[in-house]
Every structure is written in C-alpha cells, then in structure tokens.
Amino acid sequence: MKRYIGKRVLTGIITILIVFSINFVIINIAPGDPVKTLMGQETDDPELRAALEEKYGLDEPLPVQYLTYLKNALKGDLGISIIYNRPVIKMITEKLSATILLVLTSAILSLLIGTIMGIIAARKEDSIIDLIFSGFSYILNSVPSFWLGLLFIILFSTVLKILPTYGMTNVRTSYTGLAYVWDVIKHMVLPVSTLVLIQIPLYFRIAKSSVLQVINEDFILTLRATGMREKKIFNKYVFKNAILPTVTTFGISLAYLITGVVLIEIVFAWPGTGRLVLTAINQRDYPTLMGIYLIMSVSIAVMMMIIDILYAMLDPRIRY
Amino acid sequence: MGKTVLDLKNFNVTYLNKHQRVHAVKNASFKINKGDSLGLVGESGSGKSTLAMALLRLLPLKTTEISGAANFIGKDLVKLSEKELRKIRWKELSAVFQKSMNSFSPVHKIGTQVEDIYRVHEPGAKKKEIFEKFSYLLELVKLSDRVYSSYPHELSGGMLQRVSIAVSLINDPELLVMDEATTALDVVTQGEILDEVVKMEKELDMTRIMITHDMSVVATSCNKVAVIYAGELMEVGLVKDVLKNPLHPYTKGLLNSFPSLKGKNKELQGISGFLPDLSKKYAGCIFSSRCEHVMDICKKQKPKQVEEEGRLLNCHLYGGGN
C-alpha cells in the first residue's frame, strides 16, 4: 500500500509538470500579444514596447522564460498580472476560495442526495418511490444548468424576494462573525441548489444501477443462503461493492466541476475564478491565465490522487 | 439405512408472471436418508435448479408459488417462516452454487466472509476458533490455510470451488445441496473435487443432493439418482440399478445420449423433440410426445408413481395394471 501511494504521488507530480509545460507552450503560441493590449490599440512606440517587454521578462527567449517561471512557481510566485499589476497568486487565492466553497458544497451534497436516492430506488425497485425518483432524475438530467439558475432567480428573488440573486456577500453591509457566515449561506443557496440539482441524476443513476447489479450477484445469493440478515448483507457486502463506481464518478466530476462552474458563477455573479478566467483570456493576461490553469491542474491531479488511493483502499484488486 | 433426512411429498414450484403460470416442478416426491447422496439429473430447463432453489427457499416470494411438503428433519421447509428458516439455514441446510468464481465478495478477504458466515449462527465465536475450524476444512479440500487471508481474485477457479465447498461445510450441515457445483471446471479438476467430496462425506457423515446434467458426475459421486424431465420425476432409484438397467424410456434415452468409456463404441442417440411448454397443462404423461413406447393411455392419463425393482417410476409401462 505504501509503495502504491508513493508511486501514485510521483505520477501525480509528473502529471502536474507535464500540464505545466503544455500550458506554457500553448498560451505562448496562441495568437494575441499582451504588450499590445497594455500599450493600447493606437500606440506603437518601439521604445515603450521594449521597456514593457523588459519589465515582464518577455524579451528573453522562451526556454529561459519557461525556466524562470518554473523556478518562481515552485517558490509560490506566479508572477504579476499584466492587466491588474498585482501578484497573480494573490488574485487567484482570493477568487479560488469562493469557487472551492461553491464546488465542494455542491459536489458533496449532490453525491449524498443522489447516492441515497439511488440506493433507496434500487432497494424498492418498481415501487412508487422508485418511479418518482427516477422520473425526477430523468427530468433534471435534461435541464440546462444556466436555465435552471435563471428560473431560480426569477422565482426566489424576483417573485418571492426571499433570497439574494448575486454575489457572495451583501456589499451594502459589512457583517462579521456569525452574521457574515449567515450572509454567505444565504447567497450560496441558489447557486448551490442549481449545481446540486443538475448533478443529482449522475449519482442517482450510478448508485441505482450498481446496487441492482450487486444485489443480483452470486455471492449475495450465497450470503442469503447462510441466513445472514438482509441488513448486514446490505450494509457490509452490497454497499462496499456498489459504492466503487460512485467513488470513481465523484473524482472525475469533481475535477470537471472545478473548471466547469464558470457558467453558474456568471449567472449568479459569484466572485470565483470563472470571471477571472474570462477576463484573463480576453486580455491576454498570460501570468494570470497560466496561474489559474496551473492551480486547476494541480487541484485536479491532487483530487485524482486522493480518489485513486481511496479506491485502492476500497478495492483490493487495484494494485499497479 | 439411516433416518430420513428429507422427505419430499407432492412438491410443486410454479413461477408466476402477469400472463401465465409456469409449472417448473410438479408433484415431486422422494426420500433421502442419512448418508445418502442423491444425483438429480435432467436436461437444461428440466427444473433441477428450481427444485434446489425452492428447497433452499431462495426463490423470490413475489413470483413463485411453492406447495406440497418437504419434511426436513422434522420441519416442513415449505411452511417455515423466514425467522425459523434463518435458524436452519447453513447450520442444517447448506449449499454450493453454480459459478463459484462469483460466490465471494471481491472486495472482502475470504477470512472475513467466513467469519461473518460462521457468526450468523455462533455470534460470539472468536477469530482464532473460526480460523482453526476452517483450516481443518481447507485441509479436507486440499488447500493451504493461506487462502484464509487471500482475496477471491488471488485464487483460481478450482481453488474458489474448493473454498465454496469448505464454506458450505463450516456448520456441519445435515444436508448439502450442490447445484452444478463442478460444471464450470475442467474434467480433471472436477474429478479431483468429486473424489474429495466423496471422501469428506464419509468422514463427516453428511447427506448430499447433487444437481447436474452430467451422468458421469452421478456415476462417480452418488448412490441414488433421480431423473427429472419437464419438472416431473421420471425415475428414482439406486445409481447401481438405474444406470445399469434403466426402466423408464426417458432414462434410457438420456443414458443413450452419453458416451461410455468402456465397451464398444456405439452411435450416440439423442431423444428427438424438445421440452414441452411448461405454462400449459397436459392431461397425459409429460414425456409422451417424445416417448418411443407411447401408448394410448399415455396421452390421456397421468401415470401414478409406482415402486418396481426397488425404485420409483412414473410410467404407464410399469405398475402392472396397464
């Protein structure tokens, strides 16, 4: 097990390095020029250009830029944003915590709700509960997330006026302590509910089908023949076998979610990394863009590592 | 002859669905005494496994109907409540199923599963006690006790089969049902396991029902045989009688379709026709449509079970009267 974890961490680090390099290359060969953006469309003064290139280190050859970036990144310095003139790492951490808050809360909630619904539906297959859950999941599965978000805004904010529509905090007040937490929670309700509802079908389907599959396995028949109680059979044998696909799905969807909540962040004006990515792309803000991609790939790699190790702990058949 | 372990009387199993009732086992009656090993043979779809699963009460309640009586050491398996049933499951009545490759949870160690199974009846049993008991059984099936701390995927198919047999014996059951337990294995492994089963049986003094479609399995490992066709028993008797001198036309046909190792090579003969639709009722003998010796009465009246030459027969050719 220790050997496996060691290997897995090593491959994780290599993955991050490769992603880091690809990122650097792709962004540098993409069309567009940050210096041009800085100078403005109209001016084209060679002296200003040279000065700016020197300031941001863009006059160096690419391999040197790469090494400098790598060295600084290891020290936690991702450079300075060309547009905002602030350290990238600071800008990202400010926004990242908001995104992670949104992503983790909704991922965990949808995992729990979807899986529990799936297990209930599978244990009472063809009952009225199964029918309702399956229908609910079927409808949610066909709903686009931004549309659901907009509906929520209309219903809960415009018509009922009980929940705020945008942002993470109320900008007109400056709460502290418990009041602040409560304010954030109130702002979270709509975006989180949207994300949770959109993701429930995924976990529901996986949990239901894998529980049904495991229940029909031969070893469950054997355990029934031994007179073991259904409750014990389910809690120990069905559950551990049926939860494996859910763990995998959770890992993959979490990774996608970190990068994929941009749309929801924009609908609810959530101050996360989503907007930062958009502006950075539009303005060719290389350091910010590379920083965000780096943080995202690191978080995906770490997430996958955790999931892989967790999976190896759950399933003895997994060993490389 | 020891005491009777299982006494089946007019045992019926019917599968139900919205549109029809499929009579999978009809009026099965036979007795098994202590120390007996009964081979239940028949072609695919003849109701062998259904009979076994019904005896073990493992068929889904919603879609099956069981009637008749199955007296198992003083208790009627048909009428027992789920709670009473749980008391005798595995302790008195245990089983080895088809496809033993899948009869263990892939993510739990064999030892963990054995402990859980043993503790169903002995909740306070210590790990060491269970391990010692199981090591003895592993030795019987010629496996090292390393198996105890292995996961199922670390063992071969033949090993898992042996482990399944060892697990089925952990509570010294009165009756062991082996449902096609060796069918998935190659002939050599099958032969080895059957030899071990026969030896073990003598050592542990147990009674066994062996479900198979392979006559050679019955010939090497059983003392009694019951031939089943389309859910009805055709002939029940001692292996040495029935296999040497089959009386029922179906048994004859079945034996003719197996090659013999000794004696002259003769052409194998199948039985023409196919299994009847079990969702319909038939007035006469169920085998009459395929029988070579069919008479008028066979199409009109069900034969009664008669005893002749030490065996039970369901055929109008026997019983004197007709």
XYZ file of C-alpha atoms in Angstrom:
642
model
C 0.000 0.000 0.000
C 2.786 2.430 0.952
C 4.585 1.614 -2.282
C 1.404 2.222 -4.220
C 0.810 5.595 -2.569
C 4.425 6.587 -3.255
C 4.099 5.649 -6.909
C 0.792 7.430 -7.207
C 2.178 10.651 -5.696
C 5.147 10.505 -8.051
C 2.955 10.069 -11.138
C 0.800 12.908 -9.838
C 3.815 15.236 -9.687
C 4.937 14.217 -13.172
C 1.421 14.868 -14.481
C 1.439 18.358 -12.987
C 4.857 19.093 -14.551
C 3.692 17.978 -17.986
C 0.479 20.002 -17.721
C 2.541 22.980 -16.592
C 4.767 22.729 -19.663
C 1.922 22.201 -22.137
C 0.118 25.190 -20.650
C 3.138 27.385 -21.077
C 3.657 26.376 -24.699
C 0.006 26.609 -25.764
C -0.533 30.029 -24.267
C 2.647 31.386 -25.826
C 1.868 30.115 -29.312
C -1.739 31.322 -29.141
C -2.398 34.462 -31.214
C -2.507 37.785 -29.380
C 0.053 39.948 -27.649
C -0.115 41.177 -24.065
C 2.224 44.107 -24.726
C -0.106 45.311 -27.456
C -3.010 45.181 -25.023
C -1.007 47.141 -22.458
C 0.073 49.833 -24.877
C -3.402 50.249 -26.284
C -4.536 49.698 -29.847
C -3.468 53.076 -31.197
C 0.108 53.485 -29.957
C 3.005 51.565 -31.389
C 6.100 53.109 -29.857
C 9.113 50.729 -30.163
C 10.741 52.219 -27.073
C 7.646 51.685 -24.901
C 7.322 48.162 -26.272
C 10.941 47.349 -25.411
C 10.548 48.778 -21.917
C 7.378 46.787 -21.255
C 8.877 43.577 -22.652
C 11.847 44.021 -20.375
C 9.655 44.705 -17.359
C 7.673 41.479 -17.787
C 10.624 39.413 -18.989
C 9.095 38.919 -22.419
C 12.336 39.865 -24.177
C 14.024 36.665 -23.032
C 13.938 33.546 -25.267
C 11.043 31.138 -24.465
C 13.147 28.397 -22.773
C 14.590 30.966 -20.372
C 11.114 32.351 -19.677
C 9.953 28.786 -19.015
C 12.741 28.036 -16.532
C 12.273 31.327 -14.711
C 8.534 30.696 -14.472
C 9.069 27.158 -13.204
C 11.597 28.311 -10.601
C 9.327 31.061 -9.353
C 6.235 28.841 -9.392
C 7.983 26.384 -7.105
C 8.509 29.250 -4.676
C 4.820 30.085 -4.893
C 5.358 33.141 -7.066
C 3.249 33.021 -10.216
C 4.307 36.414 -11.485
C 2.455 39.689 -11.719
C -0.717 40.221 -13.665
C -0.092 42.291 -16.757
C -3.512 43.907 -16.597
C -4.082 44.428 -12.873
C -0.441 44.809 -11.894
C -0.946 42.617 -8.830
C 0.652 39.285 -7.827
C -1.229 36.506 -9.629
C -1.110 34.140 -6.673
C -2.935 36.690 -4.537
C -5.623 37.318 -7.157
C -6.213 33.610 -7.582
C -6.373 32.725 -3.902
C -8.916 35.499 -3.349
C -11.183 34.016 -6.019
C -10.309 30.357 -5.647
C -11.702 30.008 -2.139
C -15.084 31.220 -3.375
C -15.058 28.703 -6.218
C -13.930 25.854 -3.994
C -16.633 26.699 -1.472
C -19.246 26.512 -4.216
C -17.830 23.387 -5.871
C -17.197 21.289 -2.778
C -20.511 22.095 -1.133
C -22.497 21.248 -4.223
C -20.419 18.173 -5.076
C -20.754 16.677 -1.607
C -24.454 17.483 -1.357
C -25.268 16.021 -4.757
C -23.131 12.961 -4.033
C -25.007 12.306 -0.797
C -28.501 13.080 -2.072
C -28.069 11.330 -5.428
C -26.486 8.217 -3.936
C -29.036 7.872 -1.154
C -31.876 8.304 -3.650
C -30.270 5.708 -5.908
C -29.896 3.188 -3.089
C -33.499 3.680 -1.970
C -34.776 3.344 -5.536
C -32.745 0.179 -6.082
C -33.903 -1.445 -2.852
C -37.516 -0.674 -3.697
C -37.292 -1.285 -7.397
C -40.521 -0.686 -9.348
C -42.232 0.812 -6.314
C -43.861 4.230 -6.406
C -40.774 5.767 -4.727
C -38.523 4.341 -7.417
C -40.856 5.729 -10.063
C -40.877 9.218 -8.547
C -37.095 9.317 -8.026
C -36.362 8.011 -11.499
C -38.753 10.482 -13.109
C -37.285 13.354 -11.091
C -33.773 12.357 -12.117
C -34.821 11.979 -15.744
C -36.255 15.495 -15.868
C -33.269 17.079 -14.079
C -30.920 15.315 -16.425
C -32.409 17.191 -19.378
C -32.352 20.652 -17.785
C -29.538 23.075 -18.748
C -27.808 24.485 -15.661
C -27.886 28.194 -16.584
C -31.601 27.981 -17.411
C -32.366 26.387 -14.056
C -30.281 29.119 -12.400
C -32.246 31.851 -14.158
C -35.547 30.219 -13.178
C -34.418 30.164 -9.564
C -33.525 33.843 -9.713
C -36.948 34.692 -11.121
C -38.787 32.546 -8.599
C -36.893 33.107 -5.358
C -35.561 36.609 -5.861
C -37.850 38.468 -8.199
C -41.200 36.933 -7.260
C -40.784 35.672 -3.694
C -37.980 38.091 -2.754
C -36.512 35.740 -0.149
C -33.023 35.117 -1.499
C -30.320 37.360 -2.968
C -29.610 36.971 -6.694
C -25.962 37.726 -6.991
C -22.574 37.861 -5.310
C -21.299 36.062 -2.264
C -21.998 38.728 0.334
C -24.237 41.733 0.679
C -21.997 44.596 -0.479
C -24.020 47.290 1.323
C -23.230 45.908 4.751
C -20.085 44.602 6.357
C -21.047 41.711 8.569
C -18.615 39.933 10.836
C -18.678 36.612 12.666
C -21.874 34.589 12.589
C -23.799 37.220 10.681
C -21.199 37.038 7.912
C -21.468 33.253 7.707
C -25.257 33.503 7.546
C -24.996 36.108 4.795
C -22.708 33.854 2.728
C -25.015 30.863 3.252
C -27.997 32.909 2.047
C -26.079 33.875 -1.076
C -25.000 30.276 -1.609
C -28.453 28.725 -1.581
C -29.375 29.435 -5.198
C -26.087 28.625 -6.995
C -25.521 25.542 -4.841
C -29.076 24.255 -5.353
C -28.696 24.708 -9.086
C -25.438 22.763 -9.177
C -26.767 20.065 -6.845
C -29.948 19.529 -8.838
C -28.007 19.334 -12.066
C -25.659 16.709 -10.654
C -28.138 14.522 -8.769
C -29.078 12.413 -11.834
C -25.454 11.379 -12.328
C -25.074 9.912 -8.839
C -28.626 8.601 -8.771
C -28.164 6.578 -11.934
C -24.808 5.162 -10.916
C -25.891 4.235 -7.398
C -29.135 2.655 -8.539
C -27.646 0.570 -11.310
C -24.656 -0.614 -9.325
C -26.745 -1.583 -6.287
C -29.107 -3.505 -8.554
C -26.185 -5.207 -10.204
C -24.536 -6.215 -6.932
C -27.816 -7.452 -5.420
C -28.068 -9.951 -8.258
C -24.513 -11.223 -7.857
C -23.996 -14.839 -6.897
C -22.240 -14.058 -3.647
C -25.336 -12.251 -2.383
C -27.337 -15.410 -3.060
C -24.780 -17.422 -1.092
C -24.956 -14.972 1.815
C -28.766 -15.194 1.784
C -28.499 -18.978 1.881
C -26.362 -18.695 5.014
C -29.209 -16.989 6.825
C -27.360 -13.720 7.251
C -29.681 -10.816 7.920
C -30.589 -8.672 4.904
C -29.466 -5.579 6.777
C -25.983 -6.945 7.358
C -25.722 -8.257 3.803
C -26.619 -4.831 2.507
C -24.545 -2.719 4.842
C -21.382 -4.750 4.561
C -21.400 -6.626 1.281
C -23.702 -4.829 -1.146
C -22.665 -1.341 -0.096
C -18.915 -1.779 -0.350
C -19.184 -3.387 -3.760
C -21.752 -0.940 -5.095
C -20.014 2.229 -3.912
C -16.916 1.722 -6.104
C -18.356 3.242 -9.316
C -19.675 6.171 -7.275
C -16.191 6.928 -5.923
C -14.769 6.994 -9.433
C -17.562 9.214 -10.708
C -17.182 11.582 -7.786
C -13.483 12.048 -8.517
C -13.988 12.701 -12.196
C -16.953 15.027 -11.753
C -15.211 16.992 -9.008
C -12.311 17.655 -11.333
C -14.644 18.816 -14.097
C -16.666 20.861 -11.664
C -13.662 22.915 -10.551
C -13.230 24.081 -14.116
C -16.842 23.848 -15.157
C -18.781 26.102 -12.819
C -17.907 29.190 -14.877
C -21.415 29.407 -16.318
C -23.098 29.225 -12.939
C -20.623 31.731 -11.478
C -21.541 34.179 -14.209
C -25.304 33.639 -13.855
C -25.129 34.326 -10.107
C -22.231 36.818 -10.304
C -20.310 34.573 -7.900
C -16.862 36.096 -7.259
C -14.999 32.907 -8.204
C -12.292 32.036 -10.682
C -14.799 31.825 -13.539
C -14.880 35.547 -14.268
C -11.141 35.808 -13.719
C -10.556 33.185 -16.427
C -12.804 35.009 -18.880
C -11.159 38.404 -18.440
C -7.677 36.882 -18.478
C -8.409 35.152 -21.776
C -9.901 38.276 -23.344
C -6.998 40.483 -22.308
C -4.170 38.016 -22.942
C -3.123 38.243 -19.319
C -0.567 35.419 -19.600
C 0.605 35.223 -15.974
C -2.948 35.162 -14.589
C -4.132 32.645 -17.156
C -1.177 30.336 -16.594
C -1.568 30.688 -12.864
C -5.231 29.717 -12.958
C -4.564 26.763 -15.231
C -1.708 25.661 -13.031
C -3.809 25.813 -9.877
C -6.633 23.958 -11.626
C -4.387 21.209 -12.921
C -2.750 20.832 -9.540
C -6.121 20.554 -7.840
C -7.356 18.028 -10.400
C -4.171 15.992 -10.061
C -4.379 16.039 -6.270
C -8.073 15.128 -6.379
C -7.406 12.209 -8.701
C -4.577 11.083 -6.474
C -6.823 11.054 -3.427
C -9.552 9.207 -5.329
C -7.083 6.625 -6.639
C -5.669 5.968 -3.194
C -9.169 5.789 -1.723
C -10.159 3.368 -4.458
C -7.156 1.166 -3.779
C -8.153 1.084 -0.134
C -11.703 0.025 -1.034
C -10.904 -2.431 -3.807
C -8.077 -4.920 -3.221
C -7.970 -5.743 -6.929
C -6.429 -2.343 -7.685
C -2.626 -2.534 -7.466
C -0.161 -1.439 -10.041
C -30.401 -47.356 6.208
C -30.236 -44.296 8.407
C -33.061 -41.999 9.347
C -34.836 -39.965 6.737
C -33.292 -36.533 6.243
C -35.528 -35.150 3.538
C -38.947 -36.419 2.586
C -40.489 -34.671 -0.387
C -44.212 -35.159 -0.989
C -46.070 -33.687 -3.956
C -43.662 -30.801 -4.099
C -44.670 -28.141 -6.647
C -42.957 -24.972 -7.782
C -44.791 -22.536 -10.035
C -43.369 -19.346 -11.485
C -45.912 -16.565 -11.876
C -45.999 -13.541 -14.043
C -48.750 -11.295 -15.344
C -49.751 -13.541 -18.201
C -49.015 -17.108 -17.266
C -48.113 -19.702 -14.690
C -45.112 -21.849 -15.462
C -45.182 -25.199 -13.700
C -41.475 -25.702 -13.221
C -41.657 -28.598 -10.758
C -44.706 -30.834 -10.450
C -45.567 -33.435 -7.832
C -42.026 -34.317 -6.938
C -41.784 -36.992 -4.244
C -38.694 -38.752 -2.976
C -36.848 -39.576 0.218
C -33.249 -39.124 1.186
C -31.774 -40.982 4.125
C -28.820 -40.026 6.253
C -25.578 -40.683 4.396
C -27.276 -40.767 1.004
C -26.044 -38.819 -1.952
C -28.744 -38.185 -4.483
C -27.918 -37.097 -8.011
C -30.667 -35.028 -9.572
C -30.230 -35.226 -13.335
C -32.095 -33.844 -16.283
C -31.568 -31.721 -19.339
C -31.369 -27.924 -19.274
C -34.638 -26.357 -18.246
C -35.980 -29.504 -16.642
C -36.371 -27.854 -13.252
C -33.340 -29.234 -11.391
C -32.089 -25.918 -10.102
C -35.613 -24.675 -9.479
C -36.192 -27.670 -7.223
C -32.976 -26.966 -5.334
C -33.606 -23.228 -5.007
C -37.158 -23.924 -3.825
C -35.862 -26.337 -1.187
C -33.434 -23.657 -0.019
C -36.291 -21.142 -0.163
C -34.173 -18.735 -2.177
C -36.704 -18.022 -4.919
C -38.302 -14.561 -4.898
C -41.592 -14.703 -2.994
C -43.451 -12.408 -5.356
C -43.026 -14.506 -8.449
C -43.057 -18.062 -7.157
C -45.529 -20.353 -5.509
C -44.409 -23.446 -3.637
C -46.804 -26.129 -2.452
C -46.672 -29.675 -1.144
C -44.480 -30.807 1.702
C -40.751 -31.053 2.192
C -40.063 -32.633 5.549
C -36.538 -31.869 6.547
C -35.586 -33.488 9.853
C -38.999 -32.850 11.331
C -39.636 -29.409 9.833
C -41.596 -28.617 6.716
C -39.404 -26.402 4.542
C -42.460 -25.214 2.622
C -44.195 -23.807 5.691
C -41.325 -22.477 7.790
C -41.391 -18.750 8.476
C -38.454 -16.625 7.417
C -37.333 -16.448 11.054
C -37.473 -20.205 11.632
C -35.804 -20.698 8.300
C -32.901 -18.484 9.304
C -32.175 -20.823 12.208
C -31.640 -23.827 9.957
C -30.028 -22.064 7.027
C -26.412 -23.181 6.596
C -26.479 -24.866 10.016
C -28.649 -27.765 8.839
C -29.116 -26.991 5.177
C -26.275 -25.535 3.182
C -25.395 -25.215 -0.460
C -22.696 -24.830 -3.088
C -23.853 -22.898 -6.108
C -23.081 -22.733 -9.774
C -20.321 -20.343 -10.764
C -18.333 -20.439 -7.568
C -15.997 -17.869 -9.103
C -18.585 -15.301 -8.087
C -19.695 -16.746 -4.803
C -17.443 -14.483 -2.737
C -17.472 -10.724 -2.460
C -14.469 -9.488 -4.463
C -13.605 -6.702 -2.023
C -13.552 -8.690 1.215
C -10.980 -11.261 2.292
C -12.101 -14.887 2.267
C -11.431 -14.991 6.012
C -13.680 -12.004 6.704
C -16.504 -13.609 4.774
C -16.007 -16.946 6.501
C -16.078 -15.221 9.894
C -19.289 -13.383 9.039
C -20.925 -16.570 7.782
C -19.876 -18.559 10.834
C -21.049 -15.832 13.199
C -24.563 -15.954 11.746
C -25.095 -18.962 13.985
C -22.298 -18.501 16.524
C -22.357 -14.753 17.188
C -19.668 -14.863 19.855
C -17.158 -17.015 18.006
C -13.545 -15.906 18.303
C -11.404 -15.324 15.211
C -8.948 -17.998 16.259
C -11.650 -20.589 16.789
C -13.128 -19.924 13.332
C -9.705 -19.995 11.731
C -8.891 -23.354 13.283
C -12.193 -24.820 12.227
C -11.837 -23.528 8.706
C -8.219 -24.643 8.386
C -9.372 -28.183 9.040
C -11.957 -27.887 6.263
C -9.408 -26.334 3.917
C -7.196 -29.298 4.559
C -10.071 -31.592 3.602
C -10.375 -29.860 0.238
C -6.577 -29.839 -0.108
C -5.921 -26.132 0.213
C -3.374 -24.388 2.403
C -4.675 -22.012 5.072
C -3.001 -19.133 3.210
C -6.361 -18.944 1.417
C -7.874 -17.534 4.597
C -6.128 -14.210 4.233
C -6.490 -14.028 0.439
C -8.905 -12.087 -1.676
C -11.047 -14.066 -4.136
C -9.239 -12.659 -7.179
C -5.978 -14.131 -5.907
C -7.315 -17.684 -6.243
C -8.008 -19.828 -9.295
C -11.459 -21.084 -10.277
C -10.762 -24.569 -8.956
C -9.477 -23.171 -5.667
C -12.557 -20.985 -5.231
C -14.721 -24.015 -5.890
C -12.937 -25.874 -3.116
C -13.263 -22.884 -0.805
C -17.004 -22.784 -1.547
C -17.285 -26.427 -0.584
C -15.295 -25.822 2.600
C -17.521 -22.855 3.484
C -20.652 -24.922 2.918
C -19.421 -27.425 5.499
C -18.500 -24.946 8.218
C -21.558 -25.643 10.364
C -21.614 -29.428 9.785
C -24.896 -29.299 7.871
C -27.311 -32.230 7.795
C -27.910 -31.747 4.091
C -25.703 -30.212 1.443
C -27.136 -29.124 -1.898
C -24.588 -28.868 -4.696
C -26.123 -27.093 -7.644
C -23.960 -27.769 -10.720
C -21.080 -27.134 -8.369
C -18.426 -28.594 -10.634
C -19.895 -27.799 -14.040
C -17.705 -24.778 -14.686
C -14.478 -26.679 -14.054
C -12.314 -28.746 -16.343
C -12.724 -32.512 -16.171
C -9.519 -33.146 -14.243
C -10.302 -30.618 -11.512
C -13.883 -31.821 -11.429
C -12.742 -35.406 -10.925
C -10.376 -34.395 -8.111
C -13.031 -32.377 -6.340
C -15.624 -35.130 -6.654
C -13.174 -37.643 -5.153
C -12.568 -35.294 -2.249
C -16.289 -34.721 -1.754
C -16.938 -38.464 -1.573
C -14.101 -38.928 0.940
C -15.242 -35.999 3.026
C -18.745 -37.312 3.075
C -17.587 -40.492 4.720
C -15.541 -38.567 7.231
C -18.275 -36.073 8.130
C -21.255 -38.388 7.644
C -23.289 -35.973 5.600
C -26.126 -36.208 3.156
C -25.990 -34.594 -0.245
C -28.137 -33.638 -3.205
C -26.074 -33.219 -6.341
C -27.651 -31.334 -9.195
C -26.077 -31.954 -12.563
C -26.726 -32.703 -16.192
C -23.672 -34.905 -16.327
C -24.340 -38.612 -15.815
C -20.673 -39.297 -15.127
C -20.790 -36.988 -12.102
C -23.702 -39.010 -10.745
C -21.967 -42.289 -11.533
C -18.802 -41.345 -9.646
C -20.186 -39.466 -6.682
C -23.735 -40.565 -5.850
C -25.520 -43.641 -4.569
C -29.020 -42.587 -5.588
C -30.282 -40.884 -8.696
C -33.469 -39.009 -9.518
C -34.188 -38.333 -13.177
C -36.279 -35.248 -13.789
C -37.959 -34.253 -17.032
C -40.007 -31.098 -17.624
C -40.432 -30.641 -13.891
C -41.609 -34.178 -13.193
C -39.625 -37.024 -11.699
C -39.390 -39.938 -14.086
C -37.342 -42.472 -12.189
C -35.768 -42.506 -8.741
C -33.539 -45.321 -7.579
C -30.089 -46.519 -6.647
C -27.352 -45.492 -9.049
C -26.159 -49.072 -9.491
C -29.656 -50.131 -10.597
C -30.733 -47.175 -12.653
C -27.555 -46.594 -14.617
C -27.043 -50.286 -15.404
C -30.627 -51.111 -16.134
C -32.793 -48.084 -16.758
C -36.505 -48.844 -16.836
C -38.118 -45.563 -17.773
C -37.974 -44.754 -21.518
C -36.690 -41.256 -20.704
C -33.847 -42.569 -18.553
C -32.938 -44.964 -21.348
C -32.900 -42.145 -23.848
C -30.835 -39.943 -21.540
C -28.264 -42.675 -20.949
C -28.060 -43.423 -24.665
C -27.034 -39.859 -25.294
C -23.869 -40.181 -23.161
C -20.766 -41.929 -24.466
C -19.439 -44.817 -22.456
C -15.766 -45.204 -21.632
C -15.874 -48.978 -21.529
C -17.217 -51.405 -24.084
C -17.837 -50.948 -27.744
C -18.226 -47.611 -29.388
C -21.809 -47.258 -30.324
C -23.569 -44.410 -32.002
C -24.899 -41.845 -29.588
C -28.606 -41.300 -29.755
C -30.448 -38.169 -28.777
C -34.085 -38.015 -27.820
C -35.995 -36.412 -30.674
C -38.248 -33.448 -29.982
C -37.869 -30.831 -27.293
C -39.140 -29.846 -23.854
C -42.870 -29.051 -23.762
C -44.171 -25.588 -22.890
C -44.485 -25.687 -19.123
C -47.041 -22.916 -18.961
C -49.648 -25.299 -20.406
C -51.401 -28.149 -18.648
C -51.061 -31.620 -20.061
C -53.593 -34.354 -19.459
C -51.292 -37.290 -20.061
C -47.674 -38.169 -19.324
C -45.432 -35.151 -19.894
C -42.926 -37.265 -21.823
C -45.498 -38.890 -24.122
C -44.808 -36.565 -27.049
C -41.190 -37.740 -27.241
C -41.548 -41.289 -25.966
C -40.779 -44.266 -28.208
C -43.120 -46.571 -26.303
C -46.068 -44.223 -26.246
C -49.466 -45.898 -25.738
C -52.999 -44.511 -25.933
C -53.301 -44.146 -22.195
C -50.112 -42.051 -22.014
C -51.828 -39.186 -23.811
C -54.932 -39.283 -21.629
C -53.913 -40.012 -18.092
C -51.005 -39.078 -15.870
C -49.082 -42.132 -14.708
C -49.076 -42.768 -10.958
C -45.815 -43.226 -9.140
C -45.196 -46.944 -8.677
C -42.448 -48.857 -6.976
C -40.793 -51.524 -9.038
C -37.456 -53.286 -8.704
C -36.553 -51.095 -5.757
C -37.177 -47.790 -7.475
C -39.914 -45.234 -8.024
C -41.255 -44.916 -11.555
C -43.710 -42.602 -13.239
C -44.668 -44.532 -16.333
C -47.660 -46.452 -17.646
C -45.359 -49.258 -18.770
C -44.909 -50.257 -15.161
C -47.141 -50.948 -12.217
C -48.828 -53.993 -13.720
C -52.312 -52.521 -14.123
C -51.865 -51.031 -17.548
